[in-house]
CSV table of C-alpha atoms in Angstrom, one decimal:
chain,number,residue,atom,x,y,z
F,259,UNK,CA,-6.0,-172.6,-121.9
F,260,UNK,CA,-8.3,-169.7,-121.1
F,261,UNK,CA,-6.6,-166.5,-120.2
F,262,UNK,CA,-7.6,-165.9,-116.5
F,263,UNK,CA,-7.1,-162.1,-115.9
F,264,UNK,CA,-5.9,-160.9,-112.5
F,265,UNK,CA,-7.9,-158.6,-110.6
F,266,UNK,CA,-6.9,-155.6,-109.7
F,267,UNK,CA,-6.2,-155.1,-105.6
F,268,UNK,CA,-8.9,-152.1,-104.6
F,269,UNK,CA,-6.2,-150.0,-103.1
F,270,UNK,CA,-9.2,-147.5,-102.0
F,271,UNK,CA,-8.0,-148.2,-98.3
F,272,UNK,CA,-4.7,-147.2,-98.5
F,273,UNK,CA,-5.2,-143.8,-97.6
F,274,UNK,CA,-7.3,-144.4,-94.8
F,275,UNK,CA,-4.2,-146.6,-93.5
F,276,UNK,CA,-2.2,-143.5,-94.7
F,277,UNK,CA,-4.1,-141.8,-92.4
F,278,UNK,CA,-3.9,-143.9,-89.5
F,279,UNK,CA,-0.3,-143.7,-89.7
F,280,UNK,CA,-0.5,-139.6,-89.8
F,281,UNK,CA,-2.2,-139.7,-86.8
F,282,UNK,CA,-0.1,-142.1,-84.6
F,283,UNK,CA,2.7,-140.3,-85.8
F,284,UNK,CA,1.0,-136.5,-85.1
F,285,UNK,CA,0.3,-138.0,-81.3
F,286,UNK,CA,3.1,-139.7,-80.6
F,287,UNK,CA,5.6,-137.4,-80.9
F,288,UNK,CA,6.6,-133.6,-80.6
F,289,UNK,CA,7.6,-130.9,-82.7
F,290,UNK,CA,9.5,-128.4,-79.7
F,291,UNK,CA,13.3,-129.0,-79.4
F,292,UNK,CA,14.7,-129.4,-76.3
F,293,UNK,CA,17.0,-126.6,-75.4
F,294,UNK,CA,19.3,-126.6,-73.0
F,295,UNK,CA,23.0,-125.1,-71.1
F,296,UNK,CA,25.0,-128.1,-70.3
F,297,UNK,CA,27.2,-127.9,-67.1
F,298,UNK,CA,29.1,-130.4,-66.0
F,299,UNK,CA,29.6,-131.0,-62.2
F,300,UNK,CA,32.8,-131.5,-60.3
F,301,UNK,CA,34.0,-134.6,-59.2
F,302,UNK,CA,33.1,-135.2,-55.4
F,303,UNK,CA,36.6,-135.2,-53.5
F,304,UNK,CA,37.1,-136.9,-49.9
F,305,UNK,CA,39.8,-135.4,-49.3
F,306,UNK,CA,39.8,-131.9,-47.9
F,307,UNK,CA,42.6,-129.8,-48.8
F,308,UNK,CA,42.2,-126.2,-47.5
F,309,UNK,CA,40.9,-124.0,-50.5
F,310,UNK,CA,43.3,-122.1,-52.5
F,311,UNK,CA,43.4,-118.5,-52.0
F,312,UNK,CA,42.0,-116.5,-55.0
F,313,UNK,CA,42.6,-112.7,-55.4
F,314,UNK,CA,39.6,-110.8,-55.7
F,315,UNK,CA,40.7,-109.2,-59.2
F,316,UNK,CA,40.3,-113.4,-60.5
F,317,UNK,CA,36.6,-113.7,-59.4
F,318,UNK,CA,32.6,-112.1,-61.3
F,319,UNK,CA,30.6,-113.4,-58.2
F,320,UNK,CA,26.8,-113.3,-59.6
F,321,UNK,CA,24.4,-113.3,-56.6
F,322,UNK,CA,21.1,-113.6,-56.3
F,323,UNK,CA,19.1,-114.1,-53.5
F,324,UNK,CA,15.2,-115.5,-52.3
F,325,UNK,CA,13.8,-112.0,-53.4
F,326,UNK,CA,15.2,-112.7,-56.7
F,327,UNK,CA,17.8,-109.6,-56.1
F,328,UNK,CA,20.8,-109.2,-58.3
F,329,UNK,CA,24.0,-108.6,-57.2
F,330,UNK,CA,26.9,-108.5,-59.5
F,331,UNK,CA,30.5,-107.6,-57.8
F,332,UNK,CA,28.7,-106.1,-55.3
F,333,UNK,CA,26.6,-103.8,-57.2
F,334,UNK,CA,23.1,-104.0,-57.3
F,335,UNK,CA,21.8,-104.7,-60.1
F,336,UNK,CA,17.7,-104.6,-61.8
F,337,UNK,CA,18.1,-105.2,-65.0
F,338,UNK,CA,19.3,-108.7,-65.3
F,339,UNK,CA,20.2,-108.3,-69.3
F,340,UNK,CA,22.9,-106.2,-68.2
F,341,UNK,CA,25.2,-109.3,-66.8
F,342,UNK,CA,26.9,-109.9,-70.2
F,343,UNK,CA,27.8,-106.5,-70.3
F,344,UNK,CA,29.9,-106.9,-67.0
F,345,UNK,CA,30.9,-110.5,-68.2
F,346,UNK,CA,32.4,-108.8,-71.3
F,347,UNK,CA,33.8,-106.6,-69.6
F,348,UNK,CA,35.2,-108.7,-67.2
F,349,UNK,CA,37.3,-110.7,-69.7
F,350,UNK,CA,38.0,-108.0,-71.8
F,351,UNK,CA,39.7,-105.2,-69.6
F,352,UNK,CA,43.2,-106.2,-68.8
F,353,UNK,CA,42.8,-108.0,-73.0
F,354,UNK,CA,45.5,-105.4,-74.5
F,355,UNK,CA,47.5,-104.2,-71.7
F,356,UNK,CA,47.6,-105.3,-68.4
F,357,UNK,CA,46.4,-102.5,-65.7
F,358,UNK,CA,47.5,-103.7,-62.5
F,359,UNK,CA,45.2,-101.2,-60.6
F,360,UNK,CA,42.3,-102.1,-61.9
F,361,UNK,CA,40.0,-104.8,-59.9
F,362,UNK,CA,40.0,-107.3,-63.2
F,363,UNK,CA,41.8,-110.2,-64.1
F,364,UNK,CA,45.6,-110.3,-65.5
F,365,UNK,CA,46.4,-111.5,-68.9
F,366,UNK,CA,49.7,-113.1,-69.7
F,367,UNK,CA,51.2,-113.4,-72.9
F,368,UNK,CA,53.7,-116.2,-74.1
F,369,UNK,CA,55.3,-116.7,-77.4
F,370,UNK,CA,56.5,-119.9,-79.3
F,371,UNK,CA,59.7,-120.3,-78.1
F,372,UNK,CA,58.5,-119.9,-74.5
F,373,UNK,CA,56.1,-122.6,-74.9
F,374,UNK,CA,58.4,-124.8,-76.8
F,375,UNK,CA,60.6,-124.7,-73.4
F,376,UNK,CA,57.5,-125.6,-71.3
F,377,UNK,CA,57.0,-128.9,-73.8
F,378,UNK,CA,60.7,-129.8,-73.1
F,379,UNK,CA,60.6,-129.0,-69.3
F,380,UNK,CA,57.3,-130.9,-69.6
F,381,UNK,CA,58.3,-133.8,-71.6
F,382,UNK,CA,61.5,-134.2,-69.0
F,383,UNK,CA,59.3,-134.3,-66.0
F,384,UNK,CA,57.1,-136.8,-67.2
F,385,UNK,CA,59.6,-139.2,-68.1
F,386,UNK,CA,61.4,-138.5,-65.1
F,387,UNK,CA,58.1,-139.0,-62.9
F,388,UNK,CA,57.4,-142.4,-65.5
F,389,UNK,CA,61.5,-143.8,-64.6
F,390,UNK,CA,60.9,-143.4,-60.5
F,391,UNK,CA,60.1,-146.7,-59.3
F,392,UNK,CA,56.6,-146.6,-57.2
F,393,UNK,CA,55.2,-143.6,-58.8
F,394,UNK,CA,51.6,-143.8,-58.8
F,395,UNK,CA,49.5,-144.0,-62.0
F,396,UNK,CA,47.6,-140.5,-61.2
F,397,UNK,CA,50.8,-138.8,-61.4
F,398,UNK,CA,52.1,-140.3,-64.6
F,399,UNK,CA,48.9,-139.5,-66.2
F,400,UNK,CA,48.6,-136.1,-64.3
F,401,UNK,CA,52.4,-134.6,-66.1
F,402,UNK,CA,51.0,-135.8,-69.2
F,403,UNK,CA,48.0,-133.9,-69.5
F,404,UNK,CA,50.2,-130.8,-68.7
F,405,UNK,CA,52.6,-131.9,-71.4
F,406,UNK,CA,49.1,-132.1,-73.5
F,407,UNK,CA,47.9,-129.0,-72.2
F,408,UNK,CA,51.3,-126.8,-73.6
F,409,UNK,CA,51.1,-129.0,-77.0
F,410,UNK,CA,47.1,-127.3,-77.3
F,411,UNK,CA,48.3,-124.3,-76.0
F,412,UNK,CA,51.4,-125.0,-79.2
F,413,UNK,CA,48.9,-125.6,-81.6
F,414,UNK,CA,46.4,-122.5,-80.6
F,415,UNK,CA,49.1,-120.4,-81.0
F,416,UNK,CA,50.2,-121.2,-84.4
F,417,UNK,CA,46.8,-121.3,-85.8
F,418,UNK,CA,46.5,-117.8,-84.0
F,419,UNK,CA,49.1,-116.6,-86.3
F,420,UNK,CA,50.1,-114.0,-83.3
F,421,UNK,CA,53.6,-113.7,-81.6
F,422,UNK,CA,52.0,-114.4,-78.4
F,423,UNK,CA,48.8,-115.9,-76.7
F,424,UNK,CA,47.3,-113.7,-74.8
F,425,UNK,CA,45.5,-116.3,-71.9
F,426,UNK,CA,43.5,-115.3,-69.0
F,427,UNK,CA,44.5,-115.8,-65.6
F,428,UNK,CA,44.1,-119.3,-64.7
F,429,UNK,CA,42.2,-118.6,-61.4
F,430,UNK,CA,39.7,-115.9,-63.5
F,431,UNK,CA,36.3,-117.7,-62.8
F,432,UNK,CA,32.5,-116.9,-62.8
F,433,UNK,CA,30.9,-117.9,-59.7
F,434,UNK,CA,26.6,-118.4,-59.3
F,435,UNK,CA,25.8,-118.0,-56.1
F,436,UNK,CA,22.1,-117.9,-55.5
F,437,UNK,CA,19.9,-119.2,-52.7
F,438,UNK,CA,17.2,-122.1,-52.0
F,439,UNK,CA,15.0,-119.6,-52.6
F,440,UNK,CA,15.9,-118.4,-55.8
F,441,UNK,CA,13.2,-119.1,-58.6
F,442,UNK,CA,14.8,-121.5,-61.4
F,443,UNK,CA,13.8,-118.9,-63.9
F,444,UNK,CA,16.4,-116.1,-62.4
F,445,UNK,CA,18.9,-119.0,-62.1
F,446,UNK,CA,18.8,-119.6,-65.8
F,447,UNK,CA,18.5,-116.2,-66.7
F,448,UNK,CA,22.3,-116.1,-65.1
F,449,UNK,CA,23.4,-119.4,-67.5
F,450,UNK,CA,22.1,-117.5,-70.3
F,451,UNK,CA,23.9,-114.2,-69.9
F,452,UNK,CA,27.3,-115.7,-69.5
F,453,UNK,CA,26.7,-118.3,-72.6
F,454,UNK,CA,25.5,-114.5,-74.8
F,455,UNK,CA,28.9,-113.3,-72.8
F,456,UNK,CA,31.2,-116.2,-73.7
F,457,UNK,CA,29.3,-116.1,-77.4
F,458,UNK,CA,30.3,-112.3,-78.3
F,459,UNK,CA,33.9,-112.6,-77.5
F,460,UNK,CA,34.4,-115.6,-79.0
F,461,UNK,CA,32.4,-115.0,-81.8
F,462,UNK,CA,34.8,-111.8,-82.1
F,463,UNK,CA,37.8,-113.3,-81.9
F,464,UNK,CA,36.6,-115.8,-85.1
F,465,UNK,CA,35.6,-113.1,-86.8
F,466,UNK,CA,39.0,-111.5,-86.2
F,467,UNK,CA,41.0,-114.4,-86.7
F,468,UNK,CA,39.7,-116.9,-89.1
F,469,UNK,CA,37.1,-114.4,-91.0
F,470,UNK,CA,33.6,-116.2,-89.6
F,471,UNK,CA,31.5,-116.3,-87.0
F,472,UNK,CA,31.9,-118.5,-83.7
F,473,UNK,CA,28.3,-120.4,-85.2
F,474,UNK,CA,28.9,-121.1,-88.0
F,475,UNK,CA,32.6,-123.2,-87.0
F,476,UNK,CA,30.4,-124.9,-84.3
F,477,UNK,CA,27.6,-125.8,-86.4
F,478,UNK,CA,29.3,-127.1,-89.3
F,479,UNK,CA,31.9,-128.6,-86.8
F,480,UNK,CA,28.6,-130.9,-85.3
F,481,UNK,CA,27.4,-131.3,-88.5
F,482,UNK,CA,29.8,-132.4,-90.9
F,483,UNK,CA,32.8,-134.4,-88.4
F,484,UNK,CA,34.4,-135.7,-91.2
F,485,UNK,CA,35.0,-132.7,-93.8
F,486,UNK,CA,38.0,-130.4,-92.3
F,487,UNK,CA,36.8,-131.7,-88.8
F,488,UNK,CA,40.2,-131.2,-87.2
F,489,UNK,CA,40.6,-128.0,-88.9
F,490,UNK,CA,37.3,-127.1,-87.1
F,491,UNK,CA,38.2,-128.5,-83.5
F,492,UNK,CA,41.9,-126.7,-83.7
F,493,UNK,CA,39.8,-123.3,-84.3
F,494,UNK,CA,37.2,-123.8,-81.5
F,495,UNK,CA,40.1,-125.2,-79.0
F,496,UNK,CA,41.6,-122.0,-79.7
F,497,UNK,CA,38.8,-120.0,-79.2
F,498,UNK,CA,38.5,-121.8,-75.7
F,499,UNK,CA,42.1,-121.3,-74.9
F,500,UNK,CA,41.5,-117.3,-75.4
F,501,UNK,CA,38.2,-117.0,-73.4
F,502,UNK,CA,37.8,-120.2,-71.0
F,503,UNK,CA,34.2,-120.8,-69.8
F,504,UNK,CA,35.0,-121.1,-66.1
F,505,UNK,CA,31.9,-121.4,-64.6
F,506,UNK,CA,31.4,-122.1,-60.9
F,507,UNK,CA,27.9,-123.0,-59.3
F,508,UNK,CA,28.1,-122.7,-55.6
F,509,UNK,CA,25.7,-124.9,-53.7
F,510,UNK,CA,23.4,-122.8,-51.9
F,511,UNK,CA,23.8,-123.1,-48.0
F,512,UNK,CA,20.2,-121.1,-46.9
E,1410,UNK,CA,-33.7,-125.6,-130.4
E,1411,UNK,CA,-30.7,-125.0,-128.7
E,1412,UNK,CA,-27.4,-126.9,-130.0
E,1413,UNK,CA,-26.2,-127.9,-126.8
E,1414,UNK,CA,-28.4,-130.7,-124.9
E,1415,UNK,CA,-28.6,-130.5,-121.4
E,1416,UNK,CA,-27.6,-133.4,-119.9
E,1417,UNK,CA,-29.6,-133.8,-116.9
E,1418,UNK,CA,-29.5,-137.5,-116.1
E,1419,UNK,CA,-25.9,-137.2,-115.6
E,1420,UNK,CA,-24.7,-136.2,-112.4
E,1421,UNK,CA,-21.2,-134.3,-111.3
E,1422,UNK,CA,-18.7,-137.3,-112.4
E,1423,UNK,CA,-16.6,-138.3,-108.9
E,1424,UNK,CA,-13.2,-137.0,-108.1
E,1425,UNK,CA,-10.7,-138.7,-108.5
E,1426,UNK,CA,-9.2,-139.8,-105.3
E,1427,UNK,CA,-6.7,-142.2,-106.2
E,1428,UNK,CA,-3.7,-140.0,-105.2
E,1429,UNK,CA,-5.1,-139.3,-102.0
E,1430,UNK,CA,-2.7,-141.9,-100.1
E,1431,UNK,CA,0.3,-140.1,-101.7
E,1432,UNK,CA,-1.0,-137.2,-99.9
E,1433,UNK,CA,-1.2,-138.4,-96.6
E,1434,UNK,CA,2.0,-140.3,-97.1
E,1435,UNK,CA,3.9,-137.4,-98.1
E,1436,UNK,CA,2.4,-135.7,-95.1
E,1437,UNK,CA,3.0,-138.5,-93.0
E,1438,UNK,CA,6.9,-138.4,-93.9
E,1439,UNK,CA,6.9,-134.8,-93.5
E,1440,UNK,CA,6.0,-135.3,-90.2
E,1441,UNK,CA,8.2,-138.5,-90.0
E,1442,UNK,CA,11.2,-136.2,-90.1
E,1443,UNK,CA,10.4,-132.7,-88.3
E,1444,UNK,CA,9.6,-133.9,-85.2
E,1445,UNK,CA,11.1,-136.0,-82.7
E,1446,UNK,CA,9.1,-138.5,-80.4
E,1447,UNK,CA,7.9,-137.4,-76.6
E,1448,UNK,CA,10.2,-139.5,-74.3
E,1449,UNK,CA,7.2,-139.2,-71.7
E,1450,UNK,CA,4.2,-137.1,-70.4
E,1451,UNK,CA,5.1,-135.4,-67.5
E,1452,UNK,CA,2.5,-135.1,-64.8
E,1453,UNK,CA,3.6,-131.9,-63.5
E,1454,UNK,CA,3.4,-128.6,-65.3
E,1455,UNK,CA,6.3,-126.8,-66.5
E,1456,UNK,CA,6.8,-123.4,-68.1
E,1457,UNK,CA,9.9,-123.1,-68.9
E,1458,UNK,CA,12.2,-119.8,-68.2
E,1459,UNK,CA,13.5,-118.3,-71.8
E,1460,UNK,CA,16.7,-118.2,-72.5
E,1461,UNK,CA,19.7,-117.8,-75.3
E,1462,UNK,CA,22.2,-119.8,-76.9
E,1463,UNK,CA,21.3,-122.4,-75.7
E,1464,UNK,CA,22.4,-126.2,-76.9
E,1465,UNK,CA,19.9,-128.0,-78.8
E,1466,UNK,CA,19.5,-131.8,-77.1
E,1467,UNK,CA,18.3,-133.3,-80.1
E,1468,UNK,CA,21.6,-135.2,-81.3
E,1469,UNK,CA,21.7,-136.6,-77.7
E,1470,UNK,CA,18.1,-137.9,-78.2
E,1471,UNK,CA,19.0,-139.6,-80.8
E,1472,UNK,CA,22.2,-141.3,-79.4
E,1473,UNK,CA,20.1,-141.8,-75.9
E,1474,UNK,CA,22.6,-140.5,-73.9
E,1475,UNK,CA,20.2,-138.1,-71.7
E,1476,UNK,CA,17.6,-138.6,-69.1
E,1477,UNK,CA,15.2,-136.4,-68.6
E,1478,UNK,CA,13.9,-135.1,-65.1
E,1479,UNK,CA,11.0,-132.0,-64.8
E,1480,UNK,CA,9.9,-130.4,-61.7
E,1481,UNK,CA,7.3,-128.6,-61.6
E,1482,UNK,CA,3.4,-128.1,-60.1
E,1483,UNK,CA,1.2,-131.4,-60.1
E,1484,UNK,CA,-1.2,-131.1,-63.0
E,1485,UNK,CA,-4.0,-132.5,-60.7
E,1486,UNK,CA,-5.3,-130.3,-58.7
E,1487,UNK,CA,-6.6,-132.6,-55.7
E,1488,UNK,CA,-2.5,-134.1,-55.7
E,1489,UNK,CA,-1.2,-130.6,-56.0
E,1490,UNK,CA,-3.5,-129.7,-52.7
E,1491,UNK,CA,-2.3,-132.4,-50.9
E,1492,UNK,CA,1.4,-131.7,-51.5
E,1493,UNK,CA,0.7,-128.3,-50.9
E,1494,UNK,CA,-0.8,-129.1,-47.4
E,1495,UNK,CA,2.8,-130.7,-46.6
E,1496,UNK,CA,4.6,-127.7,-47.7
E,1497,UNK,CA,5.5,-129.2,-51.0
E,1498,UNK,CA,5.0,-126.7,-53.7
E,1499,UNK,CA,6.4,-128.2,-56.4
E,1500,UNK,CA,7.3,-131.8,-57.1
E,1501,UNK,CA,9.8,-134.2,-59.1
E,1502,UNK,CA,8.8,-136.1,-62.1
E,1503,UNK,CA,11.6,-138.8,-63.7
E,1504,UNK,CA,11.3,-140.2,-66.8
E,1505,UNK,CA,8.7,-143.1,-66.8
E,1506,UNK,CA,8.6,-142.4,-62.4
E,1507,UNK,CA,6.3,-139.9,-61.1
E,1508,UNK,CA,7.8,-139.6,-57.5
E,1509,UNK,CA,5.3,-141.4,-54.8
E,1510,UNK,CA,6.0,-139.2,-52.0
E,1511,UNK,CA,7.0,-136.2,-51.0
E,1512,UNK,CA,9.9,-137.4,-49.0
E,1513,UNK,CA,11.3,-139.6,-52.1
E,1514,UNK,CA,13.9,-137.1,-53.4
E,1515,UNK,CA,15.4,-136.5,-49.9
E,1516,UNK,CA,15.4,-140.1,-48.0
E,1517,UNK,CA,15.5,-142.7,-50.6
E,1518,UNK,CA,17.4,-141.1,-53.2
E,1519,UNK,CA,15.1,-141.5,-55.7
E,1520,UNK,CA,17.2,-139.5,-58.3
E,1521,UNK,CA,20.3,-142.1,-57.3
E,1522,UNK,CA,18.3,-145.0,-58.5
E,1523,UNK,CA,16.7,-144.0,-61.2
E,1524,UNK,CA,19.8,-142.8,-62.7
E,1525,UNK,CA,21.3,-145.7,-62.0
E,1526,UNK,CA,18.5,-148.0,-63.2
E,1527,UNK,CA,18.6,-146.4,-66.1
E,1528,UNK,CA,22.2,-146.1,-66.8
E,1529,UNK,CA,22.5,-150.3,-66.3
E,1530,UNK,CA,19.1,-150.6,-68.6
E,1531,UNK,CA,21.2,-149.0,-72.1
E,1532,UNK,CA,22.4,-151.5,-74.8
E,1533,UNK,CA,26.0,-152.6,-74.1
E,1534,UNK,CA,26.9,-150.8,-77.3
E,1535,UNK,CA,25.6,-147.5,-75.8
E,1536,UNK,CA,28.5,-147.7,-73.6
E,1537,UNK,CA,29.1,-143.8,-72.9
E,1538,UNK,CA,30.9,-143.9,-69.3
E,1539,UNK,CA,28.2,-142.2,-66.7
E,1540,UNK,CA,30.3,-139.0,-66.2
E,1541,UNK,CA,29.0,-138.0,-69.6
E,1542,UNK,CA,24.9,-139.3,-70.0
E,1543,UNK,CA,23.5,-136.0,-69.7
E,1544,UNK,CA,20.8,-135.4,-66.9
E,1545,UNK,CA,18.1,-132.5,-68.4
E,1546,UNK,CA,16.4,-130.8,-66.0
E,1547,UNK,CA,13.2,-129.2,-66.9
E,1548,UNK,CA,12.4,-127.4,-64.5
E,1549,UNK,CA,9.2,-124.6,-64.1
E,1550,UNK,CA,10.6,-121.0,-64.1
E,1551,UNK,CA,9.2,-120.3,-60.4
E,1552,UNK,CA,10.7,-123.9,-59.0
E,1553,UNK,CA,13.3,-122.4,-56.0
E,1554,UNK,CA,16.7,-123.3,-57.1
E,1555,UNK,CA,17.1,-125.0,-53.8
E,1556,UNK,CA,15.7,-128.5,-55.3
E,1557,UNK,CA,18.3,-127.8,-58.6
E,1558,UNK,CA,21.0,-128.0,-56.4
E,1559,UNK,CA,19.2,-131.0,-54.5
E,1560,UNK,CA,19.4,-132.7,-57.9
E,1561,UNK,CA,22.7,-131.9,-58.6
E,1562,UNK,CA,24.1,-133.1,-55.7
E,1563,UNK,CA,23.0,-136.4,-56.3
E,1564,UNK,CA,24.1,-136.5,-59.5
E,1565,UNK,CA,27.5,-135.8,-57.9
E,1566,UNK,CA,27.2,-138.7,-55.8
E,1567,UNK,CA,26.9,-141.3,-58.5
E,1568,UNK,CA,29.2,-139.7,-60.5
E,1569,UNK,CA,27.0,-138.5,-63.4
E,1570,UNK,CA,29.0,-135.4,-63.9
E,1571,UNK,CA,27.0,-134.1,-66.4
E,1572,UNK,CA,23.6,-131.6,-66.1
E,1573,UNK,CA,21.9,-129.9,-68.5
E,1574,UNK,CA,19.3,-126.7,-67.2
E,1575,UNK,CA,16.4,-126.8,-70.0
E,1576,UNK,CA,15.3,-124.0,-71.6
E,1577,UNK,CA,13.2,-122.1,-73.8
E,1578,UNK,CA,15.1,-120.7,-76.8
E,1579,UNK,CA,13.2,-118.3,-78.8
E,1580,UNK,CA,15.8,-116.7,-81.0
E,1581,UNK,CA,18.3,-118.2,-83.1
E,1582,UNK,CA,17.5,-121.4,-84.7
């Protein structure tokens, strides 16, 4: 039987298929990242309850109006890079010691024991609520996020290492309040001075606390869920728990 | 009488262009892997506002849990004329949907059913509940916050509780 040798397939194509590929890919898609500040957005209510009262000292209202004027607590402001200062500040005044004069928000402070009362009292009032024939769903579930809530707050505090948690006045919030006018770029010029705000205190406190920065938790936290991912999540809820990012967007009315 | 013979018959020999494909491929994997792919071409312009900090979408992308919306100035100058002769400066463009009319956002809740078209379109195992499929806005950096807030309040009314304002991020990573 003759030997019949095999050609050879002329692979002199292949890089003009290469090639084609390249190019499809090169069009089709895009090298830019898409950056953004996610917000959520509250839950529409039908029922109107009459607004709680806040004291002054609990709200940073940003304004900003059709002229793209800045107004921050009313004071003037020009230079918008200057609203993580007052953000900052904001947080940080009453921090150490609470001055009641001053126009900030109050901290208070609670230690383990304290908290470990609020669990029990908790605990008891969800049961309680659970045992009462007729008691709506929303409620059950409503005492048992509280009773979650103090077991973070439990948590935070242990991994803070501190006698007490220092925490923010619950009512403390940032309000936005611009007009229809307003151009989009001053509006997200607002977003991104309170995240640099929120992003130097907490990246302080994880410097402080656990020896690295606030980035490098959340990065490796998104990155890597599985390797000390709870470890992670415990640090960041913590960091939360000390500065809250509050943020209120008021829908424009002119 | 020299001792080496020119060779003049002989022409440069041809290089060698069998590893050429490996080239492109390696470029072509490269490329594979640094970029992402365009979900659509808008056809209005945007510039986006800079900004810091900011959270990068690209993990979302990938899970298709966001929809993008970008408002900004018609790219065709005879439609952005027109528009402008109604008083509309700047326009809405939804994934896939340029809006037909200037009147879509506010009467027919364009924004509602899009979303919602959307939202019913994803693979049953891309079950994230509404609340949480993020809406991006790109919006251009002179687009009055008025129509943001337009947006958003739709959003609110189907219960897609989460927004996202787009940026450009120029610093960090």
């Amino acid at each position: 039987m003759a030997k019949r040798e095999i050609p050879e397939i002329n692979a002199g194509s292949m890089a003009d298929i290469a090639f084609l590929l390249l190019i499809f890919f090169l069009v089709t898609t895009t090298m830019d990242k898409d950056q953004a500040y996610i917000r959520s957005i509250p839950k529409r209510v039908e029922v109107t309850t009459p607004p709680v009262d806040v004291e002054q000292r609990d709200i940073l209202a940003i304004r900003a109006n059709s002229k793209n004027e800045l107004m921050v607590r009313k004071e003037l402001m020009s230079n918008a890079d200057d609203i993580s200062e007052r953000v900052v500040e904001f947080y940080t005044f009453n921090e150490l010691k609470n001055d009641v004069t001053s126009n900030f928000p109050l901290y208070s402070r609670i230690s383990l024991v304290e908290i470990e009362g609020r669990i029990e009292a908790a605990l008891a009032d969800a049961e309680a609520v659970e045992a009462t024939p007729g008691a709506s769903q929303d409620i059950i579930d409503f005492k048992y996020t509280i009773l979650k809530e103090w077991e973070n707050k439990k948590r935070a505090l242990q991994l803070y290492g501190k006698s007490e948690l220092p925490e923010i006045s619950s009512q403390a919030h940032v309000r936005i309040e611009v007009q229809k006018g307003t151009e989009y770029g001053l509006f997200s010029k607002i977003q991104s001075e309170l995240e640099e705000a929120i992003f130097i205190l907490r990246d302080k406190a994880a410097k402080d606390v656990f020896k690295e920065s606030y980035s490098t938790i959340k990065s490796r936290y998104a990155v890597d869920k599985k390797k000390d991912a709870k470890m992670d999540k415990e640090k960041l809820d913590l960091l939360k728990i000390l500065y809250p990012d509050k943020f209120i967007e008021v829908t424009p009315k002119k | 009488m020299s001792k080496f013979k020119k060779d003049d018959k002989k022409g440069a020999p041809g290089v060698n262009t069998s590893s050429l494909p490996d080239i492109v491929f390696m470029l072509l994997f490269f490329f594979m892997v640094a970029t992402t792919s365009k979900e659509s071409d808008p056809t209005v312009k945007v510039i986006q506002p800079e900004g810091l900090r900011t959270t990068d979408m690209t993990p979302y992308k990938q899970r298709s849990e966001i929809d993008f919306l970008y408002l900004g100035k018609p790219l065709n100058p005879a439609r952005a004329a027109k528009y402008e002769a109604r008083g509309m400066e700047f326009l809405l463009f939804m994934d896939n949907v340029a809006q037909s009319n200037p009147d879509d956002l506010y009467n027919v809740n364009a924004i509602r059913r899009w979303k919602l078209d959307k939202f019913e379109s994803k693979p049953a195992r891309m079950s994230e509940p509404i609340e949480s499929v993020i809406t991006c806005v790109k919006a251009d950096k002179g687009a009055p916050s008025g129509m943001i807030f337009d947006i958003r309040k739709e959003l609110q009314d189907i219960d897609a509780l989460t927004i996202a304002y787009a940026v450009r991020d120029n610093g960090n990573i």
